[in-house]
Short mmCIF file of C-alpha atoms in Angstrom, two decimals:
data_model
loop_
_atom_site.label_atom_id
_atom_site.label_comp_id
_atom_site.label_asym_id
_atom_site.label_seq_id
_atom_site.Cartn_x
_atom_site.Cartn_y
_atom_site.Cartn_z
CA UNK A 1 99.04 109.74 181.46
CA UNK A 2 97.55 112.88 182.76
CA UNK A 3 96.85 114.16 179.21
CA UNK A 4 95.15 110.63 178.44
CA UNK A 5 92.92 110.53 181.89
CA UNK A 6 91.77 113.66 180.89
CA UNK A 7 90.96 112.67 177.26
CA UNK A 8 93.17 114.97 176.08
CA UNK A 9 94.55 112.62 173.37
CA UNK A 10 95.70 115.48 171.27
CA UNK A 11 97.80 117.38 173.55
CA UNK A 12 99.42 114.20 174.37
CA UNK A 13 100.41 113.19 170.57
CA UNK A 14 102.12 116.81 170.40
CA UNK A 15 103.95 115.93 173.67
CA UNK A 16 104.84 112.27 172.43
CA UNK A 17 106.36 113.87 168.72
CA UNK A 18 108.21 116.60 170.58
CA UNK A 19 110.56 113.32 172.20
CA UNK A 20 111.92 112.82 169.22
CA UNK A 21 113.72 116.48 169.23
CA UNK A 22 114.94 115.98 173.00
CA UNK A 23 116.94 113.71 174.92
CA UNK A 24 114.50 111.41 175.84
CA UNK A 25 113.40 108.67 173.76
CA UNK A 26 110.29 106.85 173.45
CA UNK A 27 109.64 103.58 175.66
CA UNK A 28 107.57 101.15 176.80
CA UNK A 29 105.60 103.65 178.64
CA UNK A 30 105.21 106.56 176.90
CA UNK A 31 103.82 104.62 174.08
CA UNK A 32 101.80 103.12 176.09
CA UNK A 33 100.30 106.25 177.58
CA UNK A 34 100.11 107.56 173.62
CA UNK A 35 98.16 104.50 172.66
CA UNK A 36 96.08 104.66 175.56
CA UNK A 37 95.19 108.51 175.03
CA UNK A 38 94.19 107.64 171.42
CA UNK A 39 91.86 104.67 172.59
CA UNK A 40 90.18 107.42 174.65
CA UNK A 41 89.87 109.49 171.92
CA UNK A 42 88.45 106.99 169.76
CA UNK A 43 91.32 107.30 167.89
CA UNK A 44 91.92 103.34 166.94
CA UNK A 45 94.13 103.78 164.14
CA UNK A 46 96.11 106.19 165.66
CA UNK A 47 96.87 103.75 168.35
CA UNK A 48 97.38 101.20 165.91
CA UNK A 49 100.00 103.09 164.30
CA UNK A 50 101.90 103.86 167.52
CA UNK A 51 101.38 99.95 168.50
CA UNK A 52 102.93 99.16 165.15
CA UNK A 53 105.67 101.60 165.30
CA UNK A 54 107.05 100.22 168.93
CA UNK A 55 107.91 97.19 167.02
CA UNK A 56 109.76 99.02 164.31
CA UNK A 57 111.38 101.27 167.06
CA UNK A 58 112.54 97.92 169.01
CA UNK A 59 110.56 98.88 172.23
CA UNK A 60 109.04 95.92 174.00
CA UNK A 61 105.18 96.46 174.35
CA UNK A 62 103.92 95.21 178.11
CA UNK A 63 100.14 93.72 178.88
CA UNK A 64 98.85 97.65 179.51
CA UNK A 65 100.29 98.22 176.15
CA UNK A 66 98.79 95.16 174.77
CA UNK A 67 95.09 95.42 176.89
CA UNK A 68 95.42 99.57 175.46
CA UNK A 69 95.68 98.26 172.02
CA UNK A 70 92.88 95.64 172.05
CA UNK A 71 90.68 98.36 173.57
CA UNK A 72 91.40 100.47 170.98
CA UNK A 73 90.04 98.16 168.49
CA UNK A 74 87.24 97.12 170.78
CA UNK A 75 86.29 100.78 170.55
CA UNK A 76 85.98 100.39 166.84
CA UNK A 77 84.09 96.81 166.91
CA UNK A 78 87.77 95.36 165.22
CA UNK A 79 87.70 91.87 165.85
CA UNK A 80 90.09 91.14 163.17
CA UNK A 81 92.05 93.71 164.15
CA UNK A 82 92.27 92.85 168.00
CA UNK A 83 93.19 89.05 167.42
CA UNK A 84 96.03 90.27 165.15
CA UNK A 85 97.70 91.84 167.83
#
């Protein structure tokens, strides 16, 4: 969240892929916060991609992870994309 509020959407990728080699495993709101730093960045498909992979992960998205998505798209004038969601 900090990394994201201070559009630091890179650092906060690098902390989200270093989860997967500790104990801690990726939820609701860490890819959330992911998404959301990516939608800052202007990163849309990049959010897409973590939005996508919660489902294949089994973690249940929530309406910030839902509005962070849509902005994402909004971001990149994806209408189409959006609605999909």
């Amino acid at each position: 969240s900090a990394c994201e509020k201070g559009f630091e959407w890179q650092v906060a990728l690098a902390l989200f892929a270093s989860m997967g080699q500790a104990v801690a495993k990726p939820n609701t709101i860490t890819y959330s916060s992911a998404i959301r730093a990516c939608m800052r960045g202007a990163a849309w498909q990049l959010a897409l991609s973590f939005f996508l992979a919660m489902g294949q992960a089994a973690v249940e998205p929530n309406t910030i992870t839902f509005n962070s998505a849509i902005g994402a798209c909004q971001k990149a004038a994806s209408l189409t994309q959006a609605l999909s969601l």
